[in-house]
GROMACS .gro file of N, CA, C and O in nm:
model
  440
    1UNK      N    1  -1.900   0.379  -0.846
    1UNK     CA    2  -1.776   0.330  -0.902
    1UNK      C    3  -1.793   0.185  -0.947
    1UNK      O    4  -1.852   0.100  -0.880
    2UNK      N    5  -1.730   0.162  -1.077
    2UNK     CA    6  -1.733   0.024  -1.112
    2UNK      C    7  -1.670  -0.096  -1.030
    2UNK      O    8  -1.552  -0.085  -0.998
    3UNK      N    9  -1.748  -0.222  -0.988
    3UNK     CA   10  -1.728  -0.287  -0.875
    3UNK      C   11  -1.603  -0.324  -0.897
    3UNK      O   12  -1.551  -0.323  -0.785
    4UNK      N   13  -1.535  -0.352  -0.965
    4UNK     CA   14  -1.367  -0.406  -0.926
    4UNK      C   15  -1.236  -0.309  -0.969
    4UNK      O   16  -1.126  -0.347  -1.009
    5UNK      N   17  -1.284  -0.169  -0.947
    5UNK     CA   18  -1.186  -0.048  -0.935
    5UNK      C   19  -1.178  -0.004  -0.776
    5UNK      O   20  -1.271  -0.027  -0.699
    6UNK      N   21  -1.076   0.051  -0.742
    6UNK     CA   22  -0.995   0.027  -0.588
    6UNK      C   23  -0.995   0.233  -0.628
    6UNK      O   24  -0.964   0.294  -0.730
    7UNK      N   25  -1.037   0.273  -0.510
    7UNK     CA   26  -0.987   0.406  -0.428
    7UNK      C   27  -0.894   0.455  -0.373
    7UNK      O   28  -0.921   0.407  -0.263
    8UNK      N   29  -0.821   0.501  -0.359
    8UNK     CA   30  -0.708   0.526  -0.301
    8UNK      C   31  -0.696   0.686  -0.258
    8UNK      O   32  -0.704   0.776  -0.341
    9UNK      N   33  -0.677   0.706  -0.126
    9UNK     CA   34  -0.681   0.850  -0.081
    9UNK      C   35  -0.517   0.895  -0.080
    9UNK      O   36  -0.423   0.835  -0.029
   10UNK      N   37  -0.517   0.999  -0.141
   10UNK     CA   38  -0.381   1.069  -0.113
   10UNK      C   39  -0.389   1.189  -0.023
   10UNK      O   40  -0.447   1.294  -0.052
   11UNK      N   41  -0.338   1.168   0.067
   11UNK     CA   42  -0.363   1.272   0.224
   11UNK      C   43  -0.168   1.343   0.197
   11UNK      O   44  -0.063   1.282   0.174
   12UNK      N   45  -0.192   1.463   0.212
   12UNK     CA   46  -0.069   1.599   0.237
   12UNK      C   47  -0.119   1.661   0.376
   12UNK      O   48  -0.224   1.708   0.422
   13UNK      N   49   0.003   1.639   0.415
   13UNK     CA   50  -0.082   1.718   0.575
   13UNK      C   51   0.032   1.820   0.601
   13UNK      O   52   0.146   1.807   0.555
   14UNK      N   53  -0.004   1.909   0.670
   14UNK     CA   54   0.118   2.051   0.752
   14UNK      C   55   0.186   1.979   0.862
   14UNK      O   56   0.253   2.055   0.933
   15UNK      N   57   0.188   1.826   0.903
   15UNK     CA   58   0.248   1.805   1.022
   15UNK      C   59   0.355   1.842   1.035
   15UNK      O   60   0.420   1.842   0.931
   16UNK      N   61   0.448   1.904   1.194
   16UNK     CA   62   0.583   1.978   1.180
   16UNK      C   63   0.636   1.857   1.323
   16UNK      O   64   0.592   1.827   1.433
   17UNK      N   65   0.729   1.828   1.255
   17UNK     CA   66   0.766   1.754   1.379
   17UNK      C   67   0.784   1.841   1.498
   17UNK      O   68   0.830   1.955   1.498
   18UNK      N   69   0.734   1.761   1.614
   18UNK     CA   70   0.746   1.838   1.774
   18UNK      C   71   0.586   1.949   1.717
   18UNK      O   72   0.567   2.063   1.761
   19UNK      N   73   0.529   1.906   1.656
   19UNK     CA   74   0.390   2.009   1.691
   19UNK      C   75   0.298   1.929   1.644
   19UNK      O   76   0.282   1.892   1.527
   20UNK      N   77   0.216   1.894   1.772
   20UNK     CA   78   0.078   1.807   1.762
   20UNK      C   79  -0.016   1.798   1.674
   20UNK      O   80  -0.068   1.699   1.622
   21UNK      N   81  -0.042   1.960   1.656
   21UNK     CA   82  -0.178   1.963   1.533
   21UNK      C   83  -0.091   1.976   1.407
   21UNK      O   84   0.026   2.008   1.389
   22UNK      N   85  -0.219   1.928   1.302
   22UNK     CA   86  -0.169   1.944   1.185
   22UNK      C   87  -0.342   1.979   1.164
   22UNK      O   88  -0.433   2.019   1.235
   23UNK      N   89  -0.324   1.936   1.020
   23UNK     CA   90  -0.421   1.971   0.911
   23UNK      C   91  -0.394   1.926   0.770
   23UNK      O   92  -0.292   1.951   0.706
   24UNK      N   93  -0.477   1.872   0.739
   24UNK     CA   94  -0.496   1.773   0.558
   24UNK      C   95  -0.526   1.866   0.489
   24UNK      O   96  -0.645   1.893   0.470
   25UNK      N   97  -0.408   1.952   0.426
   25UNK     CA   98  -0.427   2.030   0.311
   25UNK      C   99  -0.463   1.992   0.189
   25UNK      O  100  -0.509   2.071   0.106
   26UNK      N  101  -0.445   1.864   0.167
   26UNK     CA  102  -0.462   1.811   0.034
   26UNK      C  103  -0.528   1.699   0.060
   26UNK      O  104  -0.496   1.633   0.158
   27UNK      N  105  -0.643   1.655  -0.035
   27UNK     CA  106  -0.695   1.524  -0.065
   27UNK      C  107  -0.720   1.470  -0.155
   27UNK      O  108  -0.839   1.498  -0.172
   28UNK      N  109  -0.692   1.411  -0.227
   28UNK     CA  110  -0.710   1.357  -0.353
   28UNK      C  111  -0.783   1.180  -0.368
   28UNK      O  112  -0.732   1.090  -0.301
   29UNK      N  113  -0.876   1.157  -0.440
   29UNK     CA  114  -0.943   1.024  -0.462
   29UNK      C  115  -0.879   1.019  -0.583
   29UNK      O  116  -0.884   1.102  -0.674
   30UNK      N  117  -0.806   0.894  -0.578
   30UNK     CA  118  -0.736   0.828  -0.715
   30UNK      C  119  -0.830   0.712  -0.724
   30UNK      O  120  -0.857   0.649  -0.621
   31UNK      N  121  -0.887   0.676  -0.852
   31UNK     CA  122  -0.970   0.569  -0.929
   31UNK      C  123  -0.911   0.504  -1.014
   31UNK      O  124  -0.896   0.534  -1.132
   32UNK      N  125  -0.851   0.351  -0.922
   32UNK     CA  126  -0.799   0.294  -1.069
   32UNK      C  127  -0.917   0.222  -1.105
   32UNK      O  128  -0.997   0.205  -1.013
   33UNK      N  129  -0.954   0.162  -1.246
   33UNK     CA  130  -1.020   0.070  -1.296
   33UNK      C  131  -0.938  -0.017  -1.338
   33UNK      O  132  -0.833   0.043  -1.362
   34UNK      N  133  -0.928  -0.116  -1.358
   34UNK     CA  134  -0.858  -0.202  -1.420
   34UNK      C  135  -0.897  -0.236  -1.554
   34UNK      O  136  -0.812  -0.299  -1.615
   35UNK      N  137  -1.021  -0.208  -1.625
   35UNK     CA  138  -1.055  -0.235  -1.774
   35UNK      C  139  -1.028  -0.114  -1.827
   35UNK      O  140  -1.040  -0.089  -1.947
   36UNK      N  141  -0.986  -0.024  -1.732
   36UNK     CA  142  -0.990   0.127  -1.849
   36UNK      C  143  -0.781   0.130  -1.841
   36UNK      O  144  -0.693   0.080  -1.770
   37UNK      N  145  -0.790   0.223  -1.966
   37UNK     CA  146  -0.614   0.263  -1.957
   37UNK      C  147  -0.631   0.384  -1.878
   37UNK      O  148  -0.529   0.448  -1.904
   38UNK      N  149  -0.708   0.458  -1.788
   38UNK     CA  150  -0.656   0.570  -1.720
   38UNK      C  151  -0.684   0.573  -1.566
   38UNK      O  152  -0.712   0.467  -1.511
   39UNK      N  153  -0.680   0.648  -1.520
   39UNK     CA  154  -0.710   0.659  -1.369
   39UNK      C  155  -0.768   0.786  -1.369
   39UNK      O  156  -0.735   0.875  -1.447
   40UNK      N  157  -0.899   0.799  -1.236
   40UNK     CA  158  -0.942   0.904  -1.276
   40UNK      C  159  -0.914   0.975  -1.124
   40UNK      O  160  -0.937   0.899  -1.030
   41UNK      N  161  -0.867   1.109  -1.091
   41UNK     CA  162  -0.840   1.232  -0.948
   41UNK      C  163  -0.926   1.287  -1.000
   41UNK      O  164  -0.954   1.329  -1.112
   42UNK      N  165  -1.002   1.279  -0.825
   42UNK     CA  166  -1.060   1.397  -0.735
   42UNK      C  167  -1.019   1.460  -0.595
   42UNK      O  168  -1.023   1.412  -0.482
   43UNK      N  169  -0.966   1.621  -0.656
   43UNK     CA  170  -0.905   1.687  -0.514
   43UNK      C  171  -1.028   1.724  -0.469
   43UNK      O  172  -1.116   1.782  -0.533
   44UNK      N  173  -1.031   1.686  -0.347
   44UNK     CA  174  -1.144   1.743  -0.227
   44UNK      C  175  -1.136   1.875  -0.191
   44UNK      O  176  -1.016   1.886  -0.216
   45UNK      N  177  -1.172   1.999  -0.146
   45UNK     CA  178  -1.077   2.095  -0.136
   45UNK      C  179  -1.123   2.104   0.047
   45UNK      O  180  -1.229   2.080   0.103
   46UNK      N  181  -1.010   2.142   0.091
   46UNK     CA  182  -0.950   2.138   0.210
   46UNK      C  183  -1.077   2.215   0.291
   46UNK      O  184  -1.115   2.136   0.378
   47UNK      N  185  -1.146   2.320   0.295
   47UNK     CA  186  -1.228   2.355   0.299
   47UNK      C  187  -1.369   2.337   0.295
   47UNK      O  188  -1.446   2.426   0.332
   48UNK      N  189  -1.402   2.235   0.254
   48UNK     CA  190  -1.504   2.174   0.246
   48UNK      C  191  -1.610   2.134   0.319
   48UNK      O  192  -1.625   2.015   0.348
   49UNK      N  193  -1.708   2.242   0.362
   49UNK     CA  194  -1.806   2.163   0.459
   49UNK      C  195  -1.871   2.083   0.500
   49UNK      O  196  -1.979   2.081   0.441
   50UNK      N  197  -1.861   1.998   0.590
   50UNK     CA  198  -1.893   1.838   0.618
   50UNK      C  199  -1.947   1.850   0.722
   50UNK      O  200  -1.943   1.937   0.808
   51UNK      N  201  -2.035   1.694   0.709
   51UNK     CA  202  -2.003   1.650   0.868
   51UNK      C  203  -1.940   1.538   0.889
   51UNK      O  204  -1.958   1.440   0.817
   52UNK      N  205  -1.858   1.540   0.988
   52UNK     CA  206  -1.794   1.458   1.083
   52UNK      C  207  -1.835   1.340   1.192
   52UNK      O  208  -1.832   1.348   1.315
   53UNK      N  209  -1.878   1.214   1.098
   53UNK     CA  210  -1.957   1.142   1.175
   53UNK      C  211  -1.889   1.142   1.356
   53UNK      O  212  -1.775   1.134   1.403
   54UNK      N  213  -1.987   1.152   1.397
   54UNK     CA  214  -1.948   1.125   1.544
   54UNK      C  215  -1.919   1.233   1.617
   54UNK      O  216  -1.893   1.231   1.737
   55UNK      N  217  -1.923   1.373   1.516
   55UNK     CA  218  -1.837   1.497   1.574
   55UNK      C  219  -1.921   1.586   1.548
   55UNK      O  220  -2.030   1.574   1.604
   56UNK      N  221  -1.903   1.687   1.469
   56UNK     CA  222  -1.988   1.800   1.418
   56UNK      C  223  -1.977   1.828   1.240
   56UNK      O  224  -1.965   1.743   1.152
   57UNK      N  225  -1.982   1.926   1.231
   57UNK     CA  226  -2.006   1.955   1.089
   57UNK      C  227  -1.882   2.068   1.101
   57UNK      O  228  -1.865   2.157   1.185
   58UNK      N  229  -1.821   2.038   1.013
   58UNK     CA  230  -1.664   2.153   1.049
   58UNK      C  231  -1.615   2.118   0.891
   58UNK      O  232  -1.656   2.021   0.827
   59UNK      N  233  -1.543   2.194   0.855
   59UNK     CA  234  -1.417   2.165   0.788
   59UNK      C  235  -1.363   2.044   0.705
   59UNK      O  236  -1.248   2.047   0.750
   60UNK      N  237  -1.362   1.968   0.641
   60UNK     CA  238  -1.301   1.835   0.607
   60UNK      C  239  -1.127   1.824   0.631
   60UNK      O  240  -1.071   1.715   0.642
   61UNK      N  241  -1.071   1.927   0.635
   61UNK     CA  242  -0.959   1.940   0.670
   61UNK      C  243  -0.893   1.901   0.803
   61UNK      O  244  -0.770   1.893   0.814
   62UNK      N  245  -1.008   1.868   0.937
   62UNK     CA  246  -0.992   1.876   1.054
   62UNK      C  247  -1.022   1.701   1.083
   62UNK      O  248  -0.973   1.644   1.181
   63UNK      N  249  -1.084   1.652   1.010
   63UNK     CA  250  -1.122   1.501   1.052
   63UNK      C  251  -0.998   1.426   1.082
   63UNK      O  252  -0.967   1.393   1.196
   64UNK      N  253  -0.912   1.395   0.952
   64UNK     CA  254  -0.776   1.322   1.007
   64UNK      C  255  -0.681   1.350   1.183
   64UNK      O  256  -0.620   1.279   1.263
   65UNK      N  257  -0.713   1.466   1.173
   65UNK     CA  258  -0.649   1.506   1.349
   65UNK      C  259  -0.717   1.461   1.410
   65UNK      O  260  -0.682   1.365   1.479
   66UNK      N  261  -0.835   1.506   1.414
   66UNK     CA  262  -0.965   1.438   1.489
   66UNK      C  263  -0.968   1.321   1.546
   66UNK      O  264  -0.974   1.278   1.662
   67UNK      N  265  -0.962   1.261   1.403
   67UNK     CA  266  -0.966   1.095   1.422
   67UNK      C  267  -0.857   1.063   1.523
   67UNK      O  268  -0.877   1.015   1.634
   68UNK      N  269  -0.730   1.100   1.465
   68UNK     CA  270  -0.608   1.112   1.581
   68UNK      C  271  -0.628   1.109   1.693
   68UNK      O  272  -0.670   1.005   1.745
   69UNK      N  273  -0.612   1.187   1.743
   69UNK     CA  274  -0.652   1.287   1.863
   69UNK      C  275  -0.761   1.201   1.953
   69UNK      O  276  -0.751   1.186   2.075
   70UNK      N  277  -0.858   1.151   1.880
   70UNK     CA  278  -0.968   1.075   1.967
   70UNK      C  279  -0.971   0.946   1.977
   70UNK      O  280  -1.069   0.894   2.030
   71UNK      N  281  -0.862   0.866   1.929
   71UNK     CA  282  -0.825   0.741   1.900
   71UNK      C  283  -0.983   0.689   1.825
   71UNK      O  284  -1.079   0.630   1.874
   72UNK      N  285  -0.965   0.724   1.736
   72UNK     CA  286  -1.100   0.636   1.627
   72UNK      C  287  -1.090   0.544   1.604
   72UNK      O  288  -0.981   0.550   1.548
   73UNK      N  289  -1.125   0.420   1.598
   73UNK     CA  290  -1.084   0.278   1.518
   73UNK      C  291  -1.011   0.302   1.411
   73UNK      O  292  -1.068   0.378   1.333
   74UNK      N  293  -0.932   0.273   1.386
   74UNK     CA  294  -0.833   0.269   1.273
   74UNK      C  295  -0.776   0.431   1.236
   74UNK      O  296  -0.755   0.459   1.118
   75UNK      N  297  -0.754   0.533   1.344
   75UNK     CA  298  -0.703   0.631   1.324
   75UNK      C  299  -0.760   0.774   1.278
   75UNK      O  300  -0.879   0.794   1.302
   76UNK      N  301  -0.702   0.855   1.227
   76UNK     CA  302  -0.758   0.956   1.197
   76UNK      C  303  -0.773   0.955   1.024
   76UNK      O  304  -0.827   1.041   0.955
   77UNK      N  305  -0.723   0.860   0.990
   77UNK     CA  306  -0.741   0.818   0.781
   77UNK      C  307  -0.886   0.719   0.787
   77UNK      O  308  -0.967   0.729   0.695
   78UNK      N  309  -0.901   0.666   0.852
   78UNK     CA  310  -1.027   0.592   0.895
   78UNK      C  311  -1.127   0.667   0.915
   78UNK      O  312  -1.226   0.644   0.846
   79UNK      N  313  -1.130   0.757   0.993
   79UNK     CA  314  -1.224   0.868   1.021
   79UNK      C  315  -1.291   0.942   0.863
   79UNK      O  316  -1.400   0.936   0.807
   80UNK      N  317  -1.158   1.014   0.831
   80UNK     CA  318  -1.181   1.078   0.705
   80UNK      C  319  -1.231   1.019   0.588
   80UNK      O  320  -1.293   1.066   0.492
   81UNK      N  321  -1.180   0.877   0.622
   81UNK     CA  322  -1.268   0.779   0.508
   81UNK      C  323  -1.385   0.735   0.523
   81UNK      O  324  -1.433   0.663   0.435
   82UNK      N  325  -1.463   0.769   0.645
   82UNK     CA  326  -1.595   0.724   0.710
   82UNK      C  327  -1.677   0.883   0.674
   82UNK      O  328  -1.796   0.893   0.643
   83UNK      N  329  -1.561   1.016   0.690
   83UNK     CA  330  -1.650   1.149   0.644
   83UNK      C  331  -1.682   1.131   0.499
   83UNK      O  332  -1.790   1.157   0.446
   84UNK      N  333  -1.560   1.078   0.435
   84UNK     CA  334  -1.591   1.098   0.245
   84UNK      C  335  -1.671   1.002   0.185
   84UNK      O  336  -1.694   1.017   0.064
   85UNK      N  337  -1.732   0.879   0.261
   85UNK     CA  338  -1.843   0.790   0.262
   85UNK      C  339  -1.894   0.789   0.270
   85UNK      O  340  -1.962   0.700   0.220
   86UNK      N  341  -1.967   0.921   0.372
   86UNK     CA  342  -2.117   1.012   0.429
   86UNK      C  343  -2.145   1.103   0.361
   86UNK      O  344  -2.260   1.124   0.323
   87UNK      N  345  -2.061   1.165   0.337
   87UNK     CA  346  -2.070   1.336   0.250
   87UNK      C  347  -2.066   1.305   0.114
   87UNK      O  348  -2.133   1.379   0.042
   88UNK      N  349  -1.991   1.196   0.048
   88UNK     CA  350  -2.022   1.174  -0.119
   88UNK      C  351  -2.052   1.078  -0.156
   88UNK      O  352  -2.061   1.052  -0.276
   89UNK      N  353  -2.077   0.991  -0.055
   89UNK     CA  354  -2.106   0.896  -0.086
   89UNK      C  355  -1.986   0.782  -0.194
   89UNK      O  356  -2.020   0.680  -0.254
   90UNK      N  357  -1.875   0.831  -0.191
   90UNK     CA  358  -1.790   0.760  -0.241
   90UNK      C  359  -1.687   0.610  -0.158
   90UNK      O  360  -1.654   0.640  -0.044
   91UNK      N  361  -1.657   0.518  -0.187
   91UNK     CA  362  -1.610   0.393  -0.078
   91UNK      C  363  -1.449   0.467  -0.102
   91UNK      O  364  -1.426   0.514  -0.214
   92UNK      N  365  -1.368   0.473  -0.022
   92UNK     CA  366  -1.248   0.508  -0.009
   92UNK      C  367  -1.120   0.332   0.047
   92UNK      O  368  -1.117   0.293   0.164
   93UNK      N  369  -1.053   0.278  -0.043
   93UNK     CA  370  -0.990   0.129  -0.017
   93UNK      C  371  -0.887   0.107   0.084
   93UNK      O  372  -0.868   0.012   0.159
   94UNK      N  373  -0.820   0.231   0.064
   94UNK     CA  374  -0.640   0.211   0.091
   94UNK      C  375  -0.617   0.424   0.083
   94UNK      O  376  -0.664   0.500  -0.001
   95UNK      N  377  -0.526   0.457   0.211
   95UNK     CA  378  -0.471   0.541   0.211
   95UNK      C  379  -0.368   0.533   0.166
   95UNK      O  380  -0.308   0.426   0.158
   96UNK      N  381  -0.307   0.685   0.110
   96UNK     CA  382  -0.150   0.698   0.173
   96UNK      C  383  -0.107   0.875   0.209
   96UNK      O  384  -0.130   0.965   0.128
   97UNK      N  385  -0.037   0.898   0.352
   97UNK     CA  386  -0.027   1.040   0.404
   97UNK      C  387   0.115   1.032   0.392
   97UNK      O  388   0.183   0.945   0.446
   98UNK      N  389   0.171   1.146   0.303
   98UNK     CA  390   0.281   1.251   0.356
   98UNK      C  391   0.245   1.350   0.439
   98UNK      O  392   0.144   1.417   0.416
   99UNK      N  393   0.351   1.377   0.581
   99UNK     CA  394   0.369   1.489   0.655
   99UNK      C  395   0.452   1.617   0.555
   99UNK      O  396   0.464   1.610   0.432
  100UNK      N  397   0.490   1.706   0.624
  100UNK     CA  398   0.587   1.814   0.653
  100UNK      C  399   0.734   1.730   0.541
  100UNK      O  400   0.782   1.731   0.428
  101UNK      N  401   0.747   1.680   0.651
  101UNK     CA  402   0.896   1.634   0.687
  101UNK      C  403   0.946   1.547   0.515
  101UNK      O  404   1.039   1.562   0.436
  102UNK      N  405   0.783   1.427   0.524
  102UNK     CA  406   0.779   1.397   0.403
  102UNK      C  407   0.824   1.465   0.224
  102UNK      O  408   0.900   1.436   0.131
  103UNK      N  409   0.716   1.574   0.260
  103UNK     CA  410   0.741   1.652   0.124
  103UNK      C  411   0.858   1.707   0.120
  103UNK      O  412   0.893   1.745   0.009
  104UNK      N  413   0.952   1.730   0.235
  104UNK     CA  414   1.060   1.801   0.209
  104UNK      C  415   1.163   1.684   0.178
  104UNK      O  416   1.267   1.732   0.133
  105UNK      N  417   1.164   1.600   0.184
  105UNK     CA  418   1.238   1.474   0.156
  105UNK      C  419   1.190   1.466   0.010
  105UNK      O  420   1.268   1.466  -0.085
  106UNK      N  421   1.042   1.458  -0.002
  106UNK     CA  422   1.019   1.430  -0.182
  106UNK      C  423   1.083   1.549  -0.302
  106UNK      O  424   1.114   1.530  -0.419
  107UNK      N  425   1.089   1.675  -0.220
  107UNK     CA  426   1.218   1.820  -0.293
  107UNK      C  427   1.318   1.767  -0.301
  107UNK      O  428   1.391   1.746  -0.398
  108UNK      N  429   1.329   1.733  -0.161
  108UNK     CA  430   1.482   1.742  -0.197
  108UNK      C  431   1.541   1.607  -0.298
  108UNK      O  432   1.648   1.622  -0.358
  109UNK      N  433   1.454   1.458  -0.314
  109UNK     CA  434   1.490   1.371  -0.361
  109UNK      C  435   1.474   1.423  -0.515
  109UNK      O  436   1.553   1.373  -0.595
  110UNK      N  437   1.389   1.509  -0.560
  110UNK     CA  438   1.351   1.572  -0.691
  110UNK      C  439   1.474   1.611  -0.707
  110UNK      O  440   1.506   1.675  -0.807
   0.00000   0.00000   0.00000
């Protein structure tokens, strides 16, 4: 990536309030550049076989809980940004996660 364009992960997860696990159905790498007029997405697909620094080789869908769940330095978006840094070698800048609860707020605000 060109050195002064920023990453940005867009995380969708199944979280249900009052239920612990979830899962990152969606991932998306947004590329802004700042000399270009566009931005460029890449959806990851949820499925995706990885490995999981520190963990095993599973799923890419499972790291964000993970990370959770095991208190990782900087969470379970930290984690997943340390898997998509190993596995594609891509730098990931700045998250942002909608839950459940989220997307049904973004319907209903639609």
């Amino acid at each position: 990536m060109p050195e002064d364009s920023v990453t940005i992960m867009l995380l969708g997860s199944d979280k249900r309030p009052g239920d612990p696990g979830y899962r990152t159905d969606t991932i998306i790498l947004v590329n802004v550049n700042p000399k270009l007029p566009f931005v460029t997405l890449l959806s990851i697909p949820r499925d995706l076989y990885v490995y999981i620094p520190g963990y095993q080789y599973h799923k890419i869908n499972i790291a964000d809980e993970h990370g959770e769940f095991t208190r990782f330095p900087g969470g379970g978006a930290a984690l997943l940004k340390q898997t998509i840094e190993y596995n594609l070698g891509l730098h990931v800048d700045y998250y942002a996660r909608v839950d459940f609860a989220g997307f049904m707020k973004l319907v209903d605000t639609l």
